[in-house]
């Protein structure tokens, strides 16, 4: 798969989780979802950075 495509999918997951987090009542579940969202964001940023590196 193309790195840009994967990064776009992950960005979509981030947005979806953002909407879900706003609706969740349980503080524990909200915290778990926030951690998941943070991990997805970190992975997306890593993929973006690797995709934009100069070829050696």
PDB file of C-alpha atoms in Angstrom:
ATOM      1  CA  UNK A   1       0.000   0.000   0.000  1.00  0.00           C
ATOM      2  CA  UNK A   2       1.048   3.561  -0.630  1.00  0.00           C
ATOM      3  CA  UNK A   3       2.282   5.365   2.508  1.00  0.00           C
ATOM      4  CA  UNK A   4       0.096   8.404   1.775  1.00  0.00           C
ATOM      5  CA  UNK A   5      -2.956   6.145   1.595  1.00  0.00           C
ATOM      6  CA  UNK A   6      -2.129   4.491   4.923  1.00  0.00           C
ATOM      7  CA  UNK A   7      -1.530   7.881   6.552  1.00  0.00           C
ATOM      8  CA  UNK A   8      -4.897   9.093   5.253  1.00  0.00           C
ATOM      9  CA  UNK A   9      -6.649   6.017   6.661  1.00  0.00           C
ATOM     10  CA  UNK A  10      -5.008   6.594  10.049  1.00  0.00           C
ATOM     11  CA  UNK A  11      -6.034  10.250   9.959  1.00  0.00           C
ATOM     12  CA  UNK A  12      -9.602   9.098   9.375  1.00  0.00           C
ATOM     13  CA  UNK A  13      -9.368   6.800  12.392  1.00  0.00           C
ATOM     14  CA  UNK A  14      -8.137   9.731  14.464  1.00  0.00           C
ATOM     15  CA  UNK A  15     -11.126  11.835  13.457  1.00  0.00           C
ATOM     16  CA  UNK A  16     -13.565   9.020  14.124  1.00  0.00           C
ATOM     17  CA  UNK A  17     -12.070   8.394  17.556  1.00  0.00           C
ATOM     18  CA  UNK A  18     -12.317  12.104  18.298  1.00  0.00           C
ATOM     19  CA  UNK A  19     -16.066  11.948  17.638  1.00  0.00           C
ATOM     20  CA  UNK A  20     -16.454   8.776  19.715  1.00  0.00           C
ATOM     21  CA  UNK A  21     -14.451  10.169  22.631  1.00  0.00           C
ATOM     22  CA  UNK A  22     -16.820  13.137  22.861  1.00  0.00           C
ATOM     23  CA  UNK A  23     -19.782  10.751  23.324  1.00  0.00           C
ATOM     24  CA  UNK A  24     -18.226   8.350  25.831  1.00  0.00           C
ATOM     25  CA  UNK A  25     -19.397   8.752  29.416  1.00  0.00           C
ATOM     26  CA  UNK A  26     -16.955   6.386  31.129  1.00  0.00           C
ATOM     27  CA  UNK A  27     -13.754   8.196  32.141  1.00  0.00           C
ATOM     28  CA  UNK A  28     -11.761   4.948  31.948  1.00  0.00           C
ATOM     29  CA  UNK A  29     -12.946   4.162  28.430  1.00  0.00           C
ATOM     30  CA  UNK A  30     -12.380   7.767  27.389  1.00  0.00           C
ATOM     31  CA  UNK A  31      -8.794   7.549  28.670  1.00  0.00           C
ATOM     32  CA  UNK A  32      -8.206   4.270  26.803  1.00  0.00           C
ATOM     33  CA  UNK A  33      -9.593   5.735  23.577  1.00  0.00           C
ATOM     34  CA  UNK A  34      -7.450   8.837  24.022  1.00  0.00           C
ATOM     35  CA  UNK A  35      -4.358   6.623  24.344  1.00  0.00           C
ATOM     36  CA  UNK A  36      -5.368   4.729  21.206  1.00  0.00           C
ATOM     37  CA  UNK A  37      -5.882   7.998  19.335  1.00  0.00           C
ATOM     38  CA  UNK A  38      -2.455   9.234  20.462  1.00  0.00           C
ATOM     39  CA  UNK A  39      -0.797   6.019  19.270  1.00  0.00           C
ATOM     40  CA  UNK A  40      -2.534   6.220  15.903  1.00  0.00           C
ATOM     41  CA  UNK A  41      -1.434   9.855  15.531  1.00  0.00           C
ATOM     42  CA  UNK A  42       2.149   8.935  16.374  1.00  0.00           C
ATOM     43  CA  UNK A  43       2.133   6.114  13.831  1.00  0.00           C
ATOM     44  CA  UNK A  44       0.645   8.394  11.157  1.00  0.00           C
ATOM     45  CA  UNK A  45       3.296  11.044  11.796  1.00  0.00           C
ATOM     46  CA  UNK A  46       6.032   8.406  11.577  1.00  0.00           C
ATOM     47  CA  UNK A  47       4.680   7.171   8.249  1.00  0.00           C
ATOM     48  CA  UNK A  48       4.397  10.750   6.961  1.00  0.00           C
ATOM     49  CA  UNK A  49       7.977  11.508   7.991  1.00  0.00           C
ATOM     50  CA  UNK A  50       9.339   8.342   6.355  1.00  0.00           C
ATOM     51  CA  UNK A  51       7.383   9.010   3.185  1.00  0.00           C
ATOM     52  CA  UNK A  52       8.829  12.509   2.846  1.00  0.00           C
ATOM     53  CA  UNK A  53      12.464  11.625   3.541  1.00  0.00           C
ATOM     54  CA  UNK A  54      14.943  12.269   0.779  1.00  0.00           C
ATOM     55  CA  UNK A  55      16.043   9.104  -1.045  1.00  0.00           C
ATOM     56  CA  UNK A  56      19.654   8.185  -0.357  1.00  0.00           C
TER      57      UNK A  56
END
